[in-house]
mmCIF file with all atom_site columns, C-alpha atoms in Angstrom:
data_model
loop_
_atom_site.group_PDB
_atom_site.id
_atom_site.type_symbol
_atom_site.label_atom_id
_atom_site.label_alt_id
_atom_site.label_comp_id
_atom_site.label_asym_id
_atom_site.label_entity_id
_atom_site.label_seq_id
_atom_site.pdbx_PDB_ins_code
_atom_site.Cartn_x
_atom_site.Cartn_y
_atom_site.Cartn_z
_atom_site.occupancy
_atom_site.B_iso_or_equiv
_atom_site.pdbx_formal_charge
_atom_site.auth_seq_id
_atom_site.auth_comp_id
_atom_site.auth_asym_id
_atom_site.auth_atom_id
_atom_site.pdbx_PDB_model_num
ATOM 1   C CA . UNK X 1 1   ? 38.213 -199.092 -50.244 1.00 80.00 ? 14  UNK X CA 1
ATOM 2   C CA . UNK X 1 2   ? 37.000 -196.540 -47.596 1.00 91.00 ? 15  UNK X CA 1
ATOM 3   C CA . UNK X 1 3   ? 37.752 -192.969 -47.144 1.00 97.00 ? 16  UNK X CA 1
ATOM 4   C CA . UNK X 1 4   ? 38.648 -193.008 -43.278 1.00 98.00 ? 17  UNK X CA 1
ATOM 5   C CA . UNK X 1 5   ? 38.576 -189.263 -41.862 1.00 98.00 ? 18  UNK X CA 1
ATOM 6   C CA . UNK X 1 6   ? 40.491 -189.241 -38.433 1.00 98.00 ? 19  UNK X CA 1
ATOM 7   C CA . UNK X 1 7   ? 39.945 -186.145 -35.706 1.00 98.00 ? 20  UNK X CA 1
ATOM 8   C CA . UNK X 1 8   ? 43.220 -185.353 -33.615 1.00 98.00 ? 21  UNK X CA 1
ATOM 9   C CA . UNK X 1 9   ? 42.672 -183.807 -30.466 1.00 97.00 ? 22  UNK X CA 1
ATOM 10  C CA . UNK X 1 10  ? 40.933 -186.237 -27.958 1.00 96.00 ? 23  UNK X CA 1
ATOM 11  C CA . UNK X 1 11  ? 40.536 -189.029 -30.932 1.00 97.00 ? 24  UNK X CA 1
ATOM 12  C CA . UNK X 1 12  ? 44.308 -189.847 -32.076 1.00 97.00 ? 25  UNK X CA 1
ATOM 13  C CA . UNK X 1 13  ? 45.920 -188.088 -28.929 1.00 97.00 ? 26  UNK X CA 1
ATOM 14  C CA . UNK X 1 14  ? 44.398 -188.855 -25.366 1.00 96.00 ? 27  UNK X CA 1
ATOM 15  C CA . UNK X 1 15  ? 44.864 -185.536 -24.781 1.00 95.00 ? 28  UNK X CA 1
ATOM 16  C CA . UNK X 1 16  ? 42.597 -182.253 -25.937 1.00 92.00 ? 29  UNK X CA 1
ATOM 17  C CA . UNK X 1 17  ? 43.851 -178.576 -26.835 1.00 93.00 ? 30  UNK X CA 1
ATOM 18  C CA . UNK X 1 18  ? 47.469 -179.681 -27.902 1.00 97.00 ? 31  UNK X CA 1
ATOM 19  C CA . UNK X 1 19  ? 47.081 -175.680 -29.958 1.00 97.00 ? 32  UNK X CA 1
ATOM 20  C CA . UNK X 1 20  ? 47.238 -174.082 -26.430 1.00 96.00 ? 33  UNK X CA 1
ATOM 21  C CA . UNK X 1 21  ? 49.844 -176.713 -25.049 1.00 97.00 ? 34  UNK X CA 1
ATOM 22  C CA . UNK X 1 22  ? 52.159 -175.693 -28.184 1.00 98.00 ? 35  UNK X CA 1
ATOM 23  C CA . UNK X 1 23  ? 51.119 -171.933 -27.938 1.00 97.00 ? 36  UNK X CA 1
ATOM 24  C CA . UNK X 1 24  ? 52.299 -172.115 -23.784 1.00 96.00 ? 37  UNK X CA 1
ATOM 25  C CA . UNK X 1 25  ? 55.403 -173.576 -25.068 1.00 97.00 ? 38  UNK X CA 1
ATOM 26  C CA . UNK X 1 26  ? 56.217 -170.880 -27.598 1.00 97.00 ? 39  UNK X CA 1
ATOM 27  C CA . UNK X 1 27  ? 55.711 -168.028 -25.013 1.00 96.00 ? 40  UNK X CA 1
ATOM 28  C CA . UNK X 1 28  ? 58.601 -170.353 -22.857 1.00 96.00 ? 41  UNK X CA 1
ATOM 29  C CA . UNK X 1 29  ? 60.907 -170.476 -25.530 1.00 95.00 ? 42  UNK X CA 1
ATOM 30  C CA . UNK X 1 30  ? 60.036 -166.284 -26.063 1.00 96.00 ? 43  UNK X CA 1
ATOM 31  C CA . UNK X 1 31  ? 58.586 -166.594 -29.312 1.00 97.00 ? 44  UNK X CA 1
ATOM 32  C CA . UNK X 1 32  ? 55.614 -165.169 -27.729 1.00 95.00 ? 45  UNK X CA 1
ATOM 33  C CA . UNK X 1 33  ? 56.300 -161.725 -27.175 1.00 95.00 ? 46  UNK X CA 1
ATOM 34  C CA . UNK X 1 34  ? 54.042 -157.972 -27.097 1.00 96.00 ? 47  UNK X CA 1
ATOM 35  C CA . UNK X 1 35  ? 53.578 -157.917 -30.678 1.00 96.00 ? 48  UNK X CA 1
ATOM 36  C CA . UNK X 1 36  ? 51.625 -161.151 -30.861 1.00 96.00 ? 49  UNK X CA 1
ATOM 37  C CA . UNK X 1 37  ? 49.792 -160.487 -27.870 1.00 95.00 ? 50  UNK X CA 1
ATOM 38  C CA . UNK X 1 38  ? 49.054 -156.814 -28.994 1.00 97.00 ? 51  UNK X CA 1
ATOM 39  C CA . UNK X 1 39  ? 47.666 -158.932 -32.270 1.00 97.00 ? 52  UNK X CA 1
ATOM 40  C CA . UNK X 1 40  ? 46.241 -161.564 -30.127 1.00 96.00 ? 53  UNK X CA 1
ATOM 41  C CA . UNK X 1 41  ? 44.167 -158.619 -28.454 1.00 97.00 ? 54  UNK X CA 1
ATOM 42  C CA . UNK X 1 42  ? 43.415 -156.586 -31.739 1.00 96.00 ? 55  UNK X CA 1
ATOM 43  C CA . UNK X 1 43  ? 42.136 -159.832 -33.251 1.00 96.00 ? 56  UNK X CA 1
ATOM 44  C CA . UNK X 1 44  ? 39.451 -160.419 -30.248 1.00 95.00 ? 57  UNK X CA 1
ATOM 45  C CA . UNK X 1 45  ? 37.817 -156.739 -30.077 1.00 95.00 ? 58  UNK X CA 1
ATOM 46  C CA . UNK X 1 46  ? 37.627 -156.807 -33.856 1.00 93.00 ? 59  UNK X CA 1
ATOM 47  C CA . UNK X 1 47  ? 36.494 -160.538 -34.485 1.00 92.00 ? 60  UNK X CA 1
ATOM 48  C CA . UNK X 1 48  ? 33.764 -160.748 -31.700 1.00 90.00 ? 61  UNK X CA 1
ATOM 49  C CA . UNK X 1 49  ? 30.585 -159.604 -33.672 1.00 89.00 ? 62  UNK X CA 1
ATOM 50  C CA . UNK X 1 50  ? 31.760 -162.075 -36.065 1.00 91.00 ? 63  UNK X CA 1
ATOM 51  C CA . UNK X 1 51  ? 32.729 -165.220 -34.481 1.00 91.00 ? 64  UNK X CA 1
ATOM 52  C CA . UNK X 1 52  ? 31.170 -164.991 -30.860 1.00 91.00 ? 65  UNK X CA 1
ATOM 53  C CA . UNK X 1 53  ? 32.128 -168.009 -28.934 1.00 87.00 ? 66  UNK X CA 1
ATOM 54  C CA . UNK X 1 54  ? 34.059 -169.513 -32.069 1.00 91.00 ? 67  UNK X CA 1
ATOM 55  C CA . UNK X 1 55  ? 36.567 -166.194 -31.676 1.00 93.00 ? 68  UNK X CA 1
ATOM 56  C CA . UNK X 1 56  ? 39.387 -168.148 -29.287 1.00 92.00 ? 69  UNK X CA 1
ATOM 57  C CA . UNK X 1 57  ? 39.337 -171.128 -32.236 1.00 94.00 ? 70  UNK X CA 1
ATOM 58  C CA . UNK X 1 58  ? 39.789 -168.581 -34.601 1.00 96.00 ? 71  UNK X CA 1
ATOM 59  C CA . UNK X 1 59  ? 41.968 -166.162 -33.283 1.00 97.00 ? 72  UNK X CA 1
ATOM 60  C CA . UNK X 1 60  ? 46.010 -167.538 -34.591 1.00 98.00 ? 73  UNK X CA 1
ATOM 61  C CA . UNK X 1 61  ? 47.321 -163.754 -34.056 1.00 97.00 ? 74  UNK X CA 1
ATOM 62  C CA . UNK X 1 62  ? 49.698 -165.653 -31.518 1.00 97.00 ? 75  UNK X CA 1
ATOM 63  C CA . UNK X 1 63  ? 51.608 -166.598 -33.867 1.00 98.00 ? 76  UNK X CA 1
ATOM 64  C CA . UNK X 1 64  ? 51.590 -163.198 -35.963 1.00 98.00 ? 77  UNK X CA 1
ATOM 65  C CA . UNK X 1 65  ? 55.143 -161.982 -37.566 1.00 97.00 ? 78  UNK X CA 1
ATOM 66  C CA . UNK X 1 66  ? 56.355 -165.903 -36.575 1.00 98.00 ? 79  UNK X CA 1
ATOM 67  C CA . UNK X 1 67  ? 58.363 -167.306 -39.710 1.00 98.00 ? 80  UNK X CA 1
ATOM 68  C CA . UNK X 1 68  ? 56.418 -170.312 -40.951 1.00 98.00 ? 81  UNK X CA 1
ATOM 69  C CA . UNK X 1 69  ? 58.784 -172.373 -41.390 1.00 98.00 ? 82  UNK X CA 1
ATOM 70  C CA . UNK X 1 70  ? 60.316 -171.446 -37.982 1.00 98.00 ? 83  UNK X CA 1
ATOM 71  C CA . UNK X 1 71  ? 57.085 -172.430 -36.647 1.00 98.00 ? 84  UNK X CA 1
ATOM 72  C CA . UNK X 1 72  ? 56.739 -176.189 -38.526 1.00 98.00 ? 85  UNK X CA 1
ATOM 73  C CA . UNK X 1 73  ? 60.462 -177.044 -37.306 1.00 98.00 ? 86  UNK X CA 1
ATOM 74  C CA . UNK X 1 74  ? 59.714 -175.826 -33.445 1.00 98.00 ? 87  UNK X CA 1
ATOM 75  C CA . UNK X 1 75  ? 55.709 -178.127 -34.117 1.00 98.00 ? 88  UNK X CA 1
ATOM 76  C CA . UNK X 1 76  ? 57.743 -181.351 -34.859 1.00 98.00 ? 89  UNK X CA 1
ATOM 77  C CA . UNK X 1 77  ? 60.049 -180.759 -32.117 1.00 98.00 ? 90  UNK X CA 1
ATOM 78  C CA . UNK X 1 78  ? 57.079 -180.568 -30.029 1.00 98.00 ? 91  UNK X CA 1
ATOM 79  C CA . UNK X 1 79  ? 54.858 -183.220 -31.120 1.00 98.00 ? 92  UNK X CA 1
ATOM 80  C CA . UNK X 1 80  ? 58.213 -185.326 -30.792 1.00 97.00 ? 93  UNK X CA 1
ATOM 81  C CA . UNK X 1 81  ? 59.008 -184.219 -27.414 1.00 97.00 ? 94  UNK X CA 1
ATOM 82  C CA . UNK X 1 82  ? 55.450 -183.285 -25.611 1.00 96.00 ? 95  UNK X CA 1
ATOM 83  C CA . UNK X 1 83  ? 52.490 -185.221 -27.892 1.00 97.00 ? 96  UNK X CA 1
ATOM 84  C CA . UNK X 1 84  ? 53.537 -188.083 -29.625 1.00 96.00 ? 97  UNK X CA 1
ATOM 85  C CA . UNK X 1 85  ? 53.609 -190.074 -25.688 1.00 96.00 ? 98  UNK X CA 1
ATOM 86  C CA . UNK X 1 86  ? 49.639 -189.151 -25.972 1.00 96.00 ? 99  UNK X CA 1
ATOM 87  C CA . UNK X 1 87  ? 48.651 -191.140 -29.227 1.00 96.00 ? 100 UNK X CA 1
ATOM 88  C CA . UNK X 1 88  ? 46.080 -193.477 -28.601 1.00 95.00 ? 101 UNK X CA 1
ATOM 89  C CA . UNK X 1 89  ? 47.291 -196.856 -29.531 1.00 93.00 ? 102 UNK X CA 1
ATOM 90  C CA . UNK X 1 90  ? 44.439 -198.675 -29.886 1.00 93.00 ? 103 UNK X CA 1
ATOM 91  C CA . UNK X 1 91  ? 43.247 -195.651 -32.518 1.00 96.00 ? 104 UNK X CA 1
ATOM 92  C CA . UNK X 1 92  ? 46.917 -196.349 -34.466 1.00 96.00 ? 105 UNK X CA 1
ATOM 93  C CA . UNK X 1 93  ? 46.205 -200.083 -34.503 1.00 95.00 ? 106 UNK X CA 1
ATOM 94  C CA . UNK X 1 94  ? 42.809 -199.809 -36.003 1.00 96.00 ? 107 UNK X CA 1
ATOM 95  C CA . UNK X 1 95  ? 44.122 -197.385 -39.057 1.00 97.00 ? 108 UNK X CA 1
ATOM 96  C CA . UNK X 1 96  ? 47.054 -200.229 -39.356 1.00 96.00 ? 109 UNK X CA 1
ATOM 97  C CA . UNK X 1 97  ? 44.189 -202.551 -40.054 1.00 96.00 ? 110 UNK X CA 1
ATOM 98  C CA . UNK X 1 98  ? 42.556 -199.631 -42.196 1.00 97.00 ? 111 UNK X CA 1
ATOM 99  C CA . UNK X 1 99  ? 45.553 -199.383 -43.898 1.00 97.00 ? 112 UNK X CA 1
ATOM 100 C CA . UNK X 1 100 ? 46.110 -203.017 -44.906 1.00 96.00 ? 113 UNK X CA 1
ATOM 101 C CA . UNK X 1 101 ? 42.615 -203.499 -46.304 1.00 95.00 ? 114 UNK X CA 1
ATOM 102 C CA . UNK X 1 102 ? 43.598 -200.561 -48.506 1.00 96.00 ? 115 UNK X CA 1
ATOM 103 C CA . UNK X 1 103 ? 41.577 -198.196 -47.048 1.00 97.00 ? 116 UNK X CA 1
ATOM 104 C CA . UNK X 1 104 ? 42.342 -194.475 -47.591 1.00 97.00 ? 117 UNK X CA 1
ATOM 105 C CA . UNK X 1 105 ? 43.468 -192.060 -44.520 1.00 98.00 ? 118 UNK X CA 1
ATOM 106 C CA . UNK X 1 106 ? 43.141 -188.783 -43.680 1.00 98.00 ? 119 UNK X CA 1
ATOM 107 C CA . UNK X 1 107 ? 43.791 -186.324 -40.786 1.00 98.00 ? 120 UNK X CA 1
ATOM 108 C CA . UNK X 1 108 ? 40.768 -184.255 -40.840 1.00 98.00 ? 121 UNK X CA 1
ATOM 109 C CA . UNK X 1 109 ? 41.390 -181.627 -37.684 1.00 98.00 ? 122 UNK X CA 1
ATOM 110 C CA . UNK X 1 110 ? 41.237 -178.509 -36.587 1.00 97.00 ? 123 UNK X CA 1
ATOM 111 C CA . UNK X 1 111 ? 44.582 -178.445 -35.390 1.00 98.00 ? 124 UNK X CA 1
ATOM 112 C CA . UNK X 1 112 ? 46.664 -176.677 -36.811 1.00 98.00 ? 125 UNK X CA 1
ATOM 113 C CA . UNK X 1 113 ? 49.083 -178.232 -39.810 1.00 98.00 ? 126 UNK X CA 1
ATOM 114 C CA . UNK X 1 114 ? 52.309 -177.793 -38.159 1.00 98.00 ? 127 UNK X CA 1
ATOM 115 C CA . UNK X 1 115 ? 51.438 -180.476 -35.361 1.00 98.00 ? 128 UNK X CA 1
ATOM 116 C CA . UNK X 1 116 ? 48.623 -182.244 -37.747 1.00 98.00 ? 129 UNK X CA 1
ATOM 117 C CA . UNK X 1 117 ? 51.511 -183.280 -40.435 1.00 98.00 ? 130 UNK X CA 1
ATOM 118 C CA . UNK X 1 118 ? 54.166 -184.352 -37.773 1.00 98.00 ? 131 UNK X CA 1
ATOM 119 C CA . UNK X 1 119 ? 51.496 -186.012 -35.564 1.00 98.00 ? 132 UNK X CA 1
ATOM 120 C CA . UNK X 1 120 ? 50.730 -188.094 -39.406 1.00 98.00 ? 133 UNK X CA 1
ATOM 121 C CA . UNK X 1 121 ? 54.017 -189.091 -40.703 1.00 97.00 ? 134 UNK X CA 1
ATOM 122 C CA . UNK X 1 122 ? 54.695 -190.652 -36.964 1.00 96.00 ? 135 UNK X CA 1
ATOM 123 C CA . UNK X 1 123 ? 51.303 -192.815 -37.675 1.00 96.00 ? 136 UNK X CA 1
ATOM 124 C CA . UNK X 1 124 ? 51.693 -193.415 -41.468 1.00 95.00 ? 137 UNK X CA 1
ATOM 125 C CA . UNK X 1 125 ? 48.923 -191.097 -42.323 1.00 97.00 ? 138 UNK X CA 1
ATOM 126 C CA . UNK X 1 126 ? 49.354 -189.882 -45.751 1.00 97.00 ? 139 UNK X CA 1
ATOM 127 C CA . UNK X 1 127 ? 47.281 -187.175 -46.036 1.00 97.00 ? 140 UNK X CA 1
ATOM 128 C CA . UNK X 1 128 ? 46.027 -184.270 -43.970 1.00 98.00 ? 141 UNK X CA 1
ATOM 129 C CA . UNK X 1 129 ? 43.602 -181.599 -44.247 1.00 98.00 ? 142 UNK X CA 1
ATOM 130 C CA . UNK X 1 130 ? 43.894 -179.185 -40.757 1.00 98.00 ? 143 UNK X CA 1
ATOM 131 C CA . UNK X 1 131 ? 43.797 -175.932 -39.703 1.00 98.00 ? 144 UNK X CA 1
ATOM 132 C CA . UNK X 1 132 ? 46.074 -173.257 -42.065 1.00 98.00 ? 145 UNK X CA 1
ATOM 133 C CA . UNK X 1 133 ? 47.007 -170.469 -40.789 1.00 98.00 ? 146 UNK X CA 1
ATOM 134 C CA . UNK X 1 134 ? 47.136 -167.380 -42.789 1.00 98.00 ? 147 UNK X CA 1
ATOM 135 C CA . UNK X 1 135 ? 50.455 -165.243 -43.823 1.00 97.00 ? 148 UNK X CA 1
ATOM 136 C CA . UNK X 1 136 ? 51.997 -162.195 -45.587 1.00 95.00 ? 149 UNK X CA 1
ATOM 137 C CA . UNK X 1 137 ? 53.941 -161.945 -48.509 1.00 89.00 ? 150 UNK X CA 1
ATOM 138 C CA . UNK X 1 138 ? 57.030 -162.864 -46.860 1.00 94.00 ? 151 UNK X CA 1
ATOM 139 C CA . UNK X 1 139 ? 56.298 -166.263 -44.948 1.00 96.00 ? 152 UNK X CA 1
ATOM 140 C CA . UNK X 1 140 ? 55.586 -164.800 -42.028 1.00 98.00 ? 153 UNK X CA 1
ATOM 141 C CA . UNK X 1 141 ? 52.201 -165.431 -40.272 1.00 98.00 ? 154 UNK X CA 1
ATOM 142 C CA . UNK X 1 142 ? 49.806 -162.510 -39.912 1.00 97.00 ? 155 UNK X CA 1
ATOM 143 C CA . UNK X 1 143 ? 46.965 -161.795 -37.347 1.00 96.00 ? 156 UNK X CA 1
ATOM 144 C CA . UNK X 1 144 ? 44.383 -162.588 -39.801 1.00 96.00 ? 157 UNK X CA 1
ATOM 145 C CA . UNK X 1 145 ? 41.694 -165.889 -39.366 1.00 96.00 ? 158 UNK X CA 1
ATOM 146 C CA . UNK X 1 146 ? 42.830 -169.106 -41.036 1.00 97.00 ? 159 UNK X CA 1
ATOM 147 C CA . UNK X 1 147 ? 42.838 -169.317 -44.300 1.00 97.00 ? 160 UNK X CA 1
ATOM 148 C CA . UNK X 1 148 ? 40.878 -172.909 -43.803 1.00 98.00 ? 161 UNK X CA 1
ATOM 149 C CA . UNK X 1 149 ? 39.553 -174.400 -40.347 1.00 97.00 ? 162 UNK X CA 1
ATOM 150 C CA . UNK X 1 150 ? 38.143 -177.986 -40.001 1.00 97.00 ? 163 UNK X CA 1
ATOM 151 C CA . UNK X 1 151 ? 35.479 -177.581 -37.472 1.00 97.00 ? 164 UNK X CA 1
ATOM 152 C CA . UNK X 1 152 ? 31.917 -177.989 -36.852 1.00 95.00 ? 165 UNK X CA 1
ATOM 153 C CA . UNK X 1 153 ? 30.101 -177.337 -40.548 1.00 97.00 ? 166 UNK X CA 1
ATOM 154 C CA . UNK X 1 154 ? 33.369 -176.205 -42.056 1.00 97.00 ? 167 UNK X CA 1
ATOM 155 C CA . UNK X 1 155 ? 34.819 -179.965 -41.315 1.00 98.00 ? 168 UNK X CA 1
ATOM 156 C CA . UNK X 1 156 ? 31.725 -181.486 -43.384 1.00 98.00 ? 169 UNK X CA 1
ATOM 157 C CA . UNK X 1 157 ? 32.015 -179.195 -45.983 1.00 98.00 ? 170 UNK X CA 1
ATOM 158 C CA . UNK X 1 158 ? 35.800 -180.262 -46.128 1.00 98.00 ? 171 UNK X CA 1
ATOM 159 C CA . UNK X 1 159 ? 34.992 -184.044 -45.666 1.00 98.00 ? 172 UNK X CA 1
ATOM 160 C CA . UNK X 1 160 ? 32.652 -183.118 -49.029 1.00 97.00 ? 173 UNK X CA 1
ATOM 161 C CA . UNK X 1 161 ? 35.597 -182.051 -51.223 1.00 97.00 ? 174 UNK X CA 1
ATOM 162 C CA . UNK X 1 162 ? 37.891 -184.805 -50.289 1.00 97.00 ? 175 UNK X CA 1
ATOM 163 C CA . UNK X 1 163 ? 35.069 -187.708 -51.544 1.00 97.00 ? 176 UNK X CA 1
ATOM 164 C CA . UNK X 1 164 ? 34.786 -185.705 -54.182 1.00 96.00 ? 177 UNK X CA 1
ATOM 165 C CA . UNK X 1 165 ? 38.775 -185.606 -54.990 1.00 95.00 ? 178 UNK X CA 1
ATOM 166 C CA . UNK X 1 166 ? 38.653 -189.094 -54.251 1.00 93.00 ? 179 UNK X CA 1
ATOM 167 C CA . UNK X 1 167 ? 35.934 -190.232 -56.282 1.00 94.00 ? 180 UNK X CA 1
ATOM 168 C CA . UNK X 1 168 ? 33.378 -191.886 -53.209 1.00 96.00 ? 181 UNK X CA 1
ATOM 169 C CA . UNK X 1 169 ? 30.918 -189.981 -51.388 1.00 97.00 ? 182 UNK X CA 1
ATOM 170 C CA . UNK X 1 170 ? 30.230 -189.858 -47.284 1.00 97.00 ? 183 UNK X CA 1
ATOM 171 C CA . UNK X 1 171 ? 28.116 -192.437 -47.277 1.00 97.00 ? 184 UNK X CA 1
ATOM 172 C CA . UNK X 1 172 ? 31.334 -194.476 -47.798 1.00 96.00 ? 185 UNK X CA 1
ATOM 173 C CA . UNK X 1 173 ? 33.422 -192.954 -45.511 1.00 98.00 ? 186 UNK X CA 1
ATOM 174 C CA . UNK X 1 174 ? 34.358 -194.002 -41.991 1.00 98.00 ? 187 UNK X CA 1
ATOM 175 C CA . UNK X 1 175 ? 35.043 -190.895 -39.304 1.00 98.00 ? 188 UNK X CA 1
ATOM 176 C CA . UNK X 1 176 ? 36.501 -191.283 -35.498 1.00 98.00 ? 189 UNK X CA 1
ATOM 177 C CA . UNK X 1 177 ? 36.334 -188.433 -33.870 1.00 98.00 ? 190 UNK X CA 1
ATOM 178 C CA . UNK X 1 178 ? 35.869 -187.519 -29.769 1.00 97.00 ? 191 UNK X CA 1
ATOM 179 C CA . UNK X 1 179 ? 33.474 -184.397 -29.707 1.00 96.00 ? 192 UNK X CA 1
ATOM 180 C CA . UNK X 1 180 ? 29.814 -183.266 -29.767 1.00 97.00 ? 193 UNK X CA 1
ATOM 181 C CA . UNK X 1 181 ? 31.259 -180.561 -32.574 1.00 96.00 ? 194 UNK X CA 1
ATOM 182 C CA . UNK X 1 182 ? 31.780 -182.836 -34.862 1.00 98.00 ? 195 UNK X CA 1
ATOM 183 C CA . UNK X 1 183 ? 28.535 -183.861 -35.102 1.00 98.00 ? 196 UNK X CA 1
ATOM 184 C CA . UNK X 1 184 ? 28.235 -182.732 -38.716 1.00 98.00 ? 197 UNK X CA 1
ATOM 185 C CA . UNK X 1 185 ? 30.299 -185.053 -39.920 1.00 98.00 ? 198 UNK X CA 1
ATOM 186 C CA . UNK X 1 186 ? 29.558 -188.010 -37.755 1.00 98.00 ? 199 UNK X CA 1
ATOM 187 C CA . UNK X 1 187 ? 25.896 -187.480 -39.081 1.00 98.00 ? 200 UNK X CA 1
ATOM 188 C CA . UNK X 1 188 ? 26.781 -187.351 -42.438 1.00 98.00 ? 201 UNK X CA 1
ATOM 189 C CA . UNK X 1 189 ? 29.155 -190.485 -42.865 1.00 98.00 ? 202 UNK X CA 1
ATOM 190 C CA . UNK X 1 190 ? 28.552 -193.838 -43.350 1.00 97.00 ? 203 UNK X CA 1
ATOM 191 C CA . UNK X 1 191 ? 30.594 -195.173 -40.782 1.00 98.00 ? 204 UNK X CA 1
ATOM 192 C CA . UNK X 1 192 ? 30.842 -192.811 -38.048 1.00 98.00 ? 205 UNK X CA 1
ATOM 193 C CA . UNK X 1 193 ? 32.689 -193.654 -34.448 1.00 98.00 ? 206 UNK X CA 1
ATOM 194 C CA . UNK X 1 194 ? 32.873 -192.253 -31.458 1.00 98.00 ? 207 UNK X CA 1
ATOM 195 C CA . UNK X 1 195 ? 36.053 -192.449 -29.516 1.00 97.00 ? 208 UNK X CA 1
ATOM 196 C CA . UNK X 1 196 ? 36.334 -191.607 -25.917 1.00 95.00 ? 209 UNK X CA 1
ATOM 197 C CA . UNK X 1 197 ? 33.134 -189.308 -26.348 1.00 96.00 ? 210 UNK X CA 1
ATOM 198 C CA . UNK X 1 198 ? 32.381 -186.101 -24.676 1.00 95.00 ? 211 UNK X CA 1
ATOM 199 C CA . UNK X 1 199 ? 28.897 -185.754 -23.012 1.00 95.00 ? 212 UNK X CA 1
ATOM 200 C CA . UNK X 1 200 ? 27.259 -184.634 -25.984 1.00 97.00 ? 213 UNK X CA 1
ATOM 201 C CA . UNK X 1 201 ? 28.801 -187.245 -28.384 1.00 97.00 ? 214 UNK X CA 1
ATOM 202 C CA . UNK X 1 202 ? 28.306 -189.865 -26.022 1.00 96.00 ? 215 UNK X CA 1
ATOM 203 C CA . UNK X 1 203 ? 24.367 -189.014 -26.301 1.00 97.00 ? 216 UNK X CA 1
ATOM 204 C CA . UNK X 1 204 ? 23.886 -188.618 -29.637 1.00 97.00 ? 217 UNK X CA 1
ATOM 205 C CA . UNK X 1 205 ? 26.020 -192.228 -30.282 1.00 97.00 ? 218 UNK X CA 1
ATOM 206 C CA . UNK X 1 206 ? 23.316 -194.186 -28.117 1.00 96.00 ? 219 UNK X CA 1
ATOM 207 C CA . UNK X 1 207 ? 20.768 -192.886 -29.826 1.00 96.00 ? 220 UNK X CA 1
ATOM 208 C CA . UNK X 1 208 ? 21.942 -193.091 -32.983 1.00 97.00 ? 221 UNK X CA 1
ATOM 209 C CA . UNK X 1 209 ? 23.360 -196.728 -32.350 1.00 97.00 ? 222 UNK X CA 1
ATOM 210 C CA . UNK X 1 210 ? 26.748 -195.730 -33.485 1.00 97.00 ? 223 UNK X CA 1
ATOM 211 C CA . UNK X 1 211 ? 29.831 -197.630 -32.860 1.00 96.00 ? 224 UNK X CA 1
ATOM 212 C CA . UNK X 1 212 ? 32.067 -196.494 -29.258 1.00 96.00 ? 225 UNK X CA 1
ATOM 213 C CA . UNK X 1 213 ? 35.818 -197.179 -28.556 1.00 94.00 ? 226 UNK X CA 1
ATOM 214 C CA . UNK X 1 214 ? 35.760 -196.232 -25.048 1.00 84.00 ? 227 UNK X CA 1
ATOM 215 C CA . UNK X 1 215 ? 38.364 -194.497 -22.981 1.00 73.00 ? 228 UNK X CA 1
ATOM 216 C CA . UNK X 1 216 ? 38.601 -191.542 -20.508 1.00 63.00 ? 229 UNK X CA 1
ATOM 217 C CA . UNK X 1 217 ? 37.533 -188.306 -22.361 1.00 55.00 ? 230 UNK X CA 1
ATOM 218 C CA . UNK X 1 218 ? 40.155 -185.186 -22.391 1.00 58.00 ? 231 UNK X CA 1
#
């Protein structure tokens, strides 16, 4: 049995950025109002020095004072309504096959959980480890960084823990994913595949002679 680590944006969906899709949708429904974006701003002037160009992936202040579970009910709503039309089928077949050689699978994205988990119980995904966004005491989101963020190093690192819950190691594991950031894990797997590369994943696949499902990248 394989550990089979599967990206979300631009790997299972067709589509990229579904965070900013969902974000655009709560400002529609007013979720969105001057306290978030007062947070939104706060977060950017004070998180610069220490993210640079990682600050817009780690700035959630959008969502700051927003009940959680509010939040989760309005993501599968969403993913119902606006994302689930943009799975990749071909991706969903191949996990089916994963799935009935008893083969293990994971969301591993940097979306956050409140689309990952809906986007996984519509596949038969069982487990997912995705972006968490951090809250107060009282459920309600605050302006702070997540509290854990799949992406880039960070995703290997996480990759590292689940073999490790699971008893295998990377070199066993099998990982789709769509972009030249996730590199880090693509390197460090046994099985990695490219799906519907970006320029940089696309280059590093030929040389590297890994394995490409093709289709039109996000």
């Amino acid at each position: 049995m394989a550990l089979v680590l599967v990206d979300v944006d631009g790997t299972l969906l067709r589509v990229a950025h579904s965070e900013p899709r969902f974000a655009a949708h709560l400002v529609g429904r007013g979720c969105v109002g001057p306290r978030q974006l007062l947070a939104y701003a706060g977060f950017a002037l004070r998180g610069w020095r220490r993210y640079g160009w990682e600050l817009l992936r780690k700035n959630k202040a959008y969502l700051c004072g927003l009940r959680a579970e509010h939040v989760a009910r309005l993501g599968e709503r969403f993913v119902a309504e606006h994302l689930f039309r943009h799975i990749r089928s071909e991706l969903v077949e191949r996990l089916r096959a994963h799935a009935e050689r008893g083969d293990r699978l994971v969301l591993l994205t940097g979306t956050p959980d409140f689309l990952a988990w809906p986007l996984a119980r519509r596949v038969g995904v069982p487990r997912v480890v995705a972006t968490v966004c951090a809250t107060d005491g009282s459920g309600r989101y605050s302006a702070a960084a997540p509290r854990v963020h799949p992406y880039g190093e960070e995703k290997r690192v996480l990759a590292e823990r689940l073999c490790a819950a699971h008893g295998t190691t990377l070199a066993e594991c099998v990982a789709y994913a769509n972009s030249a950031s996730d590199l880090p894990l693509l390197k460090a797997v046994g099985t990695p595949v490219a799906v519907a590369p970006d320029t940089g994943l696309t280059a590093a696949a030929r040389r590297s002679g890994w394995r490409v499902i093709e289709g039109r990248a996000p």
